Short mmCIF file of the C-alpha atoms (twelve columns), coordinates in Angstrom:
data_MODEL
# 
_entry.id   MODEL 
# 
loop_
_atom_site.group_PDB 
_atom_site.id 
_atom_site.type_symbol 
_atom_site.label_atom_id 
_atom_site.label_alt_id 
_atom_site.label_comp_id 
_atom_site.label_asym_id 
_atom_site.label_seq_id 
_atom_site.Cartn_x 
_atom_site.Cartn_y 
_atom_site.Cartn_z 
_atom_site.pdbx_PDB_model_num 
ATOM 1   C CA . UNK A 1   71.826 135.189 129.179 1 
ATOM 2   C CA . UNK A 2   68.338 132.849 127.935 1 
ATOM 3   C CA . UNK A 3   65.203 131.575 128.906 1 
ATOM 4   C CA . UNK A 4   63.063 130.724 126.872 1 
ATOM 5   C CA . UNK A 5   59.508 128.895 129.063 1 
ATOM 6   C CA . UNK A 6   56.353 127.100 127.327 1 
ATOM 7   C CA . UNK A 7   56.867 127.900 123.917 1 
ATOM 8   C CA . UNK A 8   54.480 127.474 121.219 1 
ATOM 9   C CA . UNK A 9   54.307 128.449 117.940 1 
ATOM 10  C CA . UNK A 10  51.984 127.500 115.215 1 
ATOM 11  C CA . UNK A 11  51.521 128.168 111.156 1 
ATOM 12  C CA . UNK A 12  48.048 128.502 109.619 1 
ATOM 13  C CA . UNK A 13  48.137 125.870 106.365 1 
ATOM 14  C CA . UNK A 14  44.658 126.571 104.058 1 
ATOM 15  C CA . UNK A 15  41.890 125.795 106.935 1 
ATOM 16  C CA . UNK A 16  43.582 124.320 109.459 1 
ATOM 17  C CA . UNK A 17  47.272 124.701 111.238 1 
ATOM 18  C CA . UNK A 18  50.590 123.126 111.894 1 
ATOM 19  C CA . UNK A 19  51.914 123.558 115.508 1 
ATOM 20  C CA . UNK A 20  56.098 123.354 114.899 1 
ATOM 21  C CA . UNK A 21  56.772 124.068 118.407 1 
ATOM 22  C CA . UNK A 22  54.972 122.086 121.384 1 
ATOM 23  C CA . UNK A 23  55.849 124.245 124.351 1 
ATOM 24  C CA . UNK A 24  59.755 124.659 123.891 1 
ATOM 25  C CA . UNK A 25  61.762 125.205 127.742 1 
ATOM 26  C CA . UNK A 26  64.958 126.038 127.371 1 
ATOM 27  C CA . UNK A 27  67.578 127.947 129.583 1 
ATOM 28  C CA . UNK A 28  71.653 129.058 128.089 1 
ATOM 29  C CA . UNK A 29  74.333 130.555 130.489 1 
ATOM 30  C CA . UNK A 30  77.124 132.599 130.139 1 
ATOM 31  C CA . UNK A 31  79.878 131.362 127.468 1 
ATOM 32  C CA . UNK A 32  77.957 128.205 127.093 1 
ATOM 33  C CA . UNK A 33  78.475 126.420 123.862 1 
ATOM 34  C CA . UNK A 34  75.432 124.714 122.393 1 
ATOM 35  C CA . UNK A 35  74.450 122.621 119.351 1 
ATOM 36  C CA . UNK A 36  70.209 122.686 118.115 1 
ATOM 37  C CA . UNK A 37  69.467 119.509 116.254 1 
ATOM 38  C CA . UNK A 38  66.617 117.969 114.773 1 
ATOM 39  C CA . UNK A 39  64.999 116.759 111.333 1 
ATOM 40  C CA . UNK A 40  63.823 118.601 108.596 1 
ATOM 41  C CA . UNK A 41  60.294 119.637 110.214 1 
ATOM 42  C CA . UNK A 42  61.461 119.500 113.251 1 
ATOM 43  C CA . UNK A 43  61.290 122.623 114.836 1 
ATOM 44  C CA . UNK A 44  64.914 124.163 115.100 1 
ATOM 45  C CA . UNK A 45  64.978 126.531 112.379 1 
ATOM 46  C CA . UNK A 46  61.094 127.994 113.487 1 
ATOM 47  C CA . UNK A 47  63.326 128.100 117.519 1 
ATOM 48  C CA . UNK A 48  66.246 130.222 115.930 1 
ATOM 49  C CA . UNK A 49  63.786 132.205 113.673 1 
ATOM 50  C CA . UNK A 50  62.408 133.780 117.531 1 
ATOM 51  C CA . UNK A 51  65.148 133.635 118.832 1 
ATOM 52  C CA . UNK A 52  66.821 135.732 116.528 1 
ATOM 53  C CA . UNK A 53  63.793 137.917 116.684 1 
ATOM 54  C CA . UNK A 54  62.920 137.019 113.026 1 
ATOM 55  C CA . UNK A 55  59.461 135.734 113.937 1 
ATOM 56  C CA . UNK A 56  57.741 135.621 117.572 1 
ATOM 57  C CA . UNK A 57  55.750 132.590 119.381 1 
ATOM 58  C CA . UNK A 58  52.098 132.847 119.853 1 
ATOM 59  C CA . UNK A 59  52.633 131.799 123.865 1 
ATOM 60  C CA . UNK A 60  55.085 131.620 126.219 1 
ATOM 61  C CA . UNK A 61  58.347 133.249 127.397 1 
ATOM 62  C CA . UNK A 62  61.778 134.087 125.374 1 
ATOM 63  C CA . UNK A 63  64.072 136.690 127.875 1 
ATOM 64  C CA . UNK A 64  67.465 137.493 126.882 1 
ATOM 65  C CA . UNK A 65  69.832 139.045 129.011 1 
ATOM 66  C CA . UNK A 66  66.336 140.034 131.236 1 
ATOM 67  C CA . UNK A 67  64.658 141.668 129.010 1 
ATOM 68  C CA . UNK A 68  61.546 139.877 127.996 1 
ATOM 69  C CA . UNK A 69  61.066 139.511 123.789 1 
ATOM 70  C CA . UNK A 70  57.655 139.918 123.115 1 
ATOM 71  C CA . UNK A 71  54.924 142.199 121.000 1 
ATOM 72  C CA . UNK A 72  58.450 143.727 119.419 1 
ATOM 73  C CA . UNK A 73  57.397 146.497 116.479 1 
ATOM 74  C CA . UNK A 74  59.698 146.309 113.457 1 
ATOM 75  C CA . UNK A 75  61.655 148.562 114.668 1 
ATOM 76  C CA . UNK A 76  61.768 147.539 117.945 1 
ATOM 77  C CA . UNK A 77  62.867 144.249 117.584 1 
ATOM 78  C CA . UNK A 78  65.464 145.542 114.847 1 
ATOM 79  C CA . UNK A 79  66.937 147.758 117.595 1 
ATOM 80  C CA . UNK A 80  67.562 144.581 120.028 1 
ATOM 81  C CA . UNK A 81  68.681 142.471 117.229 1 
ATOM 82  C CA . UNK A 82  71.646 144.719 116.558 1 
ATOM 83  C CA . UNK A 83  72.450 145.253 120.319 1 
ATOM 84  C CA . UNK A 84  72.493 141.849 121.430 1 
ATOM 85  C CA . UNK A 85  72.206 138.959 118.775 1 
ATOM 86  C CA . UNK A 86  74.941 138.421 115.775 1 
ATOM 87  C CA . UNK A 87  73.905 135.872 112.684 1 
ATOM 88  C CA . UNK A 88  76.436 133.623 111.222 1 
ATOM 89  C CA . UNK A 89  74.119 132.098 108.455 1 
ATOM 90  C CA . UNK A 90  74.771 128.638 105.372 1 
ATOM 91  C CA . UNK A 91  74.572 131.270 102.800 1 
ATOM 92  C CA . UNK A 92  77.174 134.111 104.176 1 
ATOM 93  C CA . UNK A 93  74.319 136.718 103.623 1 
ATOM 94  C CA . UNK A 94  77.251 139.305 102.260 1 
ATOM 95  C CA . UNK A 95  76.400 142.564 99.548  1 
ATOM 96  C CA . UNK A 96  78.081 141.361 96.307  1 
ATOM 97  C CA . UNK A 97  79.170 144.696 95.896  1 
ATOM 98  C CA . UNK A 98  80.413 146.158 99.398  1 
ATOM 99  C CA . UNK A 99  84.227 144.796 99.957  1 
ATOM 100 C CA . UNK A 100 85.461 142.643 102.694 1 
ATOM 101 C CA . UNK A 101 85.563 145.561 105.186 1 
ATOM 102 C CA . UNK A 102 81.945 147.347 104.344 1 
ATOM 103 C CA . UNK A 103 80.602 144.104 104.805 1 
ATOM 104 C CA . UNK A 104 81.915 143.740 108.714 1 
ATOM 105 C CA . UNK A 105 81.629 147.363 109.068 1 
ATOM 106 C CA . UNK A 106 77.520 147.828 108.034 1 
ATOM 107 C CA . UNK A 107 75.792 146.599 112.172 1 
ATOM 108 C CA . UNK A 108 78.209 149.269 113.372 1 
ATOM 109 C CA . UNK A 109 76.525 152.071 110.321 1 
ATOM 110 C CA . UNK A 110 73.312 150.918 112.080 1 
ATOM 111 C CA . UNK A 111 74.368 151.373 115.375 1 
ATOM 112 C CA . UNK A 112 75.046 154.867 114.487 1 
ATOM 113 C CA . UNK A 113 79.122 154.824 114.429 1 
ATOM 114 C CA . UNK A 114 80.831 157.436 112.600 1 
ATOM 115 C CA . UNK A 115 82.414 156.135 109.596 1 
ATOM 116 C CA . UNK A 116 86.480 156.442 111.342 1 
ATOM 117 C CA . UNK A 117 85.105 154.651 114.019 1 
ATOM 118 C CA . UNK A 118 83.620 151.998 111.620 1 
ATOM 119 C CA . UNK A 119 86.222 151.069 110.016 1 
ATOM 120 C CA . UNK A 120 88.900 150.784 113.253 1 
ATOM 121 C CA . UNK A 121 86.891 148.325 114.721 1 
ATOM 122 C CA . UNK A 122 86.317 146.388 111.083 1 
ATOM 123 C CA . UNK A 123 89.389 146.234 110.790 1 
ATOM 124 C CA . UNK A 124 90.366 145.038 114.343 1 
ATOM 125 C CA . UNK A 125 87.575 142.494 112.981 1 
ATOM 126 C CA . UNK A 126 88.957 141.054 109.727 1 
ATOM 127 C CA . UNK A 127 92.230 141.341 111.419 1 
ATOM 128 C CA . UNK A 128 90.889 138.949 114.324 1 
ATOM 129 C CA . UNK A 129 89.309 136.333 111.155 1 
ATOM 130 C CA . UNK A 130 92.503 136.504 109.944 1 
ATOM 131 C CA . UNK A 131 91.471 138.779 106.343 1 
ATOM 132 C CA . UNK A 132 92.840 142.112 107.159 1 
ATOM 133 C CA . UNK A 133 94.853 142.083 103.959 1 
ATOM 134 C CA . UNK A 134 91.328 141.033 101.861 1 
ATOM 135 C CA . UNK A 135 89.433 144.107 103.515 1 
ATOM 136 C CA . UNK A 136 89.384 146.146 99.887  1 
ATOM 137 C CA . UNK A 137 87.932 142.228 98.100  1 
ATOM 138 C CA . UNK A 138 84.295 141.687 97.175  1 
ATOM 139 C CA . UNK A 139 81.899 138.489 98.560  1 
ATOM 140 C CA . UNK A 140 83.005 137.212 94.869  1 
ATOM 141 C CA . UNK A 141 86.795 137.116 94.590  1 
ATOM 142 C CA . UNK A 142 87.126 135.139 98.507  1 
ATOM 143 C CA . UNK A 143 86.305 131.630 99.212  1 
ATOM 144 C CA . UNK A 144 83.650 130.029 100.650 1 
ATOM 145 C CA . UNK A 145 86.246 129.411 103.988 1 
ATOM 146 C CA . UNK A 146 86.717 133.540 103.558 1 
ATOM 147 C CA . UNK A 147 83.053 134.256 102.940 1 
ATOM 148 C CA . UNK A 148 82.166 132.774 106.569 1 
ATOM 149 C CA . UNK A 149 85.223 134.349 108.071 1 
ATOM 150 C CA . UNK A 150 84.241 137.598 106.707 1 
ATOM 151 C CA . UNK A 151 80.015 136.709 108.607 1 
ATOM 152 C CA . UNK A 152 81.188 135.948 111.207 1 
ATOM 153 C CA . UNK A 153 83.422 139.273 111.905 1 
ATOM 154 C CA . UNK A 154 80.746 140.717 110.381 1 
ATOM 155 C CA . UNK A 155 78.838 139.314 113.712 1 
ATOM 156 C CA . UNK A 156 81.378 139.910 116.229 1 
ATOM 157 C CA . UNK A 157 81.705 143.766 114.758 1 
ATOM 158 C CA . UNK A 158 78.258 145.029 117.508 1 
ATOM 159 C CA . UNK A 159 80.117 142.850 120.395 1 
ATOM 160 C CA . UNK A 160 76.966 140.667 121.048 1 
ATOM 161 C CA . UNK A 161 76.136 138.986 123.871 1 
ATOM 162 C CA . UNK A 162 74.042 135.398 122.244 1 
ATOM 163 C CA . UNK A 163 76.149 134.451 118.008 1 
ATOM 164 C CA . UNK A 164 73.362 132.818 116.387 1 
ATOM 165 C CA . UNK A 165 74.940 130.508 113.816 1 
ATOM 166 C CA . UNK A 166 72.316 128.557 111.457 1 
ATOM 167 C CA . UNK A 167 74.528 125.453 109.711 1 
ATOM 168 C CA . UNK A 168 77.679 127.670 109.538 1 
ATOM 169 C CA . UNK A 169 79.493 124.305 107.613 1 
ATOM 170 C CA . UNK A 170 76.873 123.667 105.696 1 
ATOM 171 C CA . UNK A 171 78.453 124.939 102.267 1 
ATOM 172 C CA . UNK A 172 81.785 124.524 103.211 1 
ATOM 173 C CA . UNK A 173 84.298 121.241 102.527 1 
ATOM 174 C CA . UNK A 174 84.997 119.472 105.601 1 
ATOM 175 C CA . UNK A 175 88.543 120.468 106.433 1 
ATOM 176 C CA . UNK A 176 87.090 124.682 106.177 1 
ATOM 177 C CA . UNK A 177 84.316 123.500 108.207 1 
ATOM 178 C CA . UNK A 178 86.856 122.418 110.715 1 
ATOM 179 C CA . UNK A 179 88.533 126.050 110.487 1 
ATOM 180 C CA . UNK A 180 85.211 127.537 111.250 1 
ATOM 181 C CA . UNK A 181 84.264 125.719 114.312 1 
ATOM 182 C CA . UNK A 182 87.761 126.489 115.459 1 
ATOM 183 C CA . UNK A 183 87.166 129.944 115.192 1 
ATOM 184 C CA . UNK A 184 84.359 129.127 117.262 1 
ATOM 185 C CA . UNK A 185 85.769 127.857 119.762 1 
ATOM 186 C CA . UNK A 186 88.555 130.596 120.419 1 
ATOM 187 C CA . UNK A 187 85.178 132.264 120.747 1 
ATOM 188 C CA . UNK A 188 83.514 130.386 123.268 1 
ATOM 189 C CA . UNK A 189 86.485 130.384 124.617 1 
ATOM 190 C CA . UNK A 190 87.291 133.600 125.116 1 
ATOM 191 C CA . UNK A 191 83.527 134.241 126.933 1 
ATOM 192 C CA . UNK A 192 81.087 134.088 123.343 1 
ATOM 193 C CA . UNK A 193 77.962 132.719 123.879 1 
ATOM 194 C CA . UNK A 194 76.841 130.679 120.987 1 
ATOM 195 C CA . UNK A 195 73.884 129.045 119.262 1 
ATOM 196 C CA . UNK A 196 74.430 125.999 116.616 1 
ATOM 197 C CA . UNK A 197 71.780 125.085 114.022 1 
ATOM 198 C CA . UNK A 198 73.428 122.300 112.236 1 
ATOM 199 C CA . UNK A 199 72.472 118.817 111.488 1 
ATOM 200 C CA . UNK A 200 76.206 117.420 111.263 1 
ATOM 201 C CA . UNK A 201 77.011 114.820 114.013 1 
ATOM 202 C CA . UNK A 202 80.885 116.051 113.834 1 
ATOM 203 C CA . UNK A 203 80.020 119.708 113.813 1 
ATOM 204 C CA . UNK A 204 77.747 119.114 116.982 1 
ATOM 205 C CA . UNK A 205 80.315 116.967 118.700 1 
ATOM 206 C CA . UNK A 206 82.322 120.861 118.756 1 
ATOM 207 C CA . UNK A 207 79.736 122.414 121.474 1 
ATOM 208 C CA . UNK A 208 79.831 121.659 124.606 1 
ATOM 209 C CA . UNK A 209 75.757 121.070 124.864 1 
ATOM 210 C CA . UNK A 210 73.003 119.210 122.277 1 
ATOM 211 C CA . UNK A 211 70.271 120.010 122.307 1 
ATOM 212 C CA . UNK A 212 67.807 117.942 120.165 1 
ATOM 213 C CA . UNK A 213 64.323 118.756 118.755 1 
ATOM 214 C CA . UNK A 214 61.631 116.021 116.662 1 
ATOM 215 C CA . UNK A 215 58.315 117.408 116.076 1 
ATOM 216 C CA . UNK A 216 58.134 120.573 117.657 1 
ATOM 217 C CA . UNK A 217 59.709 119.180 121.385 1 
ATOM 218 C CA . UNK A 218 63.318 118.783 122.800 1 
ATOM 219 C CA . UNK A 219 63.650 115.227 122.713 1 
ATOM 220 C CA . UNK A 220 66.956 115.405 124.627 1 
ATOM 221 C CA . UNK A 221 69.318 118.090 126.068 1 
ATOM 222 C CA . UNK A 222 72.720 116.823 127.865 1 
ATOM 223 C CA . UNK A 223 75.939 118.337 128.265 1 
ATOM 224 C CA . UNK A 224 79.192 116.461 125.855 1 
ATOM 225 C CA . UNK A 225 82.798 116.152 125.945 1 
ATOM 226 C CA . UNK A 226 83.784 118.586 123.805 1 
ATOM 227 C CA . UNK A 227 85.713 117.422 120.452 1 
ATOM 228 C CA . UNK A 228 87.960 119.756 119.445 1 
ATOM 229 C CA . UNK A 229 88.076 121.159 116.032 1 
ATOM 230 C CA . UNK A 230 91.982 122.087 115.794 1 
ATOM 231 C CA . UNK A 231 92.593 118.021 116.689 1 
ATOM 232 C CA . UNK A 232 91.247 118.162 113.050 1 
ATOM 233 C CA . UNK A 233 92.389 121.119 110.781 1 
# 
């Protein structure tokens, strides 16, 4: 599903440069649920941005669903993101003046679906996250947990091959965090491949595999006995 080989990334700082990723090798199979951990500055956000096609590596290979991701124009990157990826952010990134249904249906607009089909798919995914009755509500009228559920529904709307979650529980209290993780585990049970960047050990333990970055290299990569979030909710 995802193969990364000898990935390097540096950023210029003044006259010198900061070597952020130092030859990362990573493979993720279809249906895995992987936590990416690391302290601030370890390179995890840079790695996620490269996987998410929001940034490009200096060297190395990145292959997603057998498609080499390299030298993309902004237009091509946007098409690939919409085709392959669903994003879930700590800050939800919902559009404030659009209601829940409109937010969920937005990726489908970029896929060229007609309005009726966008509405139907949007309602289907809002139902999946248990928020159909909130379809007409603006983000300002939703709780943090509800906003994240809308964001997950939006990420799922285009039926992505890979879900990328960047600190998805970072802005939520513990109970709500575990509810969101329970939902992500259910999606994984259904076969969705999920990558979660987190700094929280309890959240990482709810994945099936933990990859730890330190100073731009993978320090540890191991499968773990998954803790089911439902036992905590």
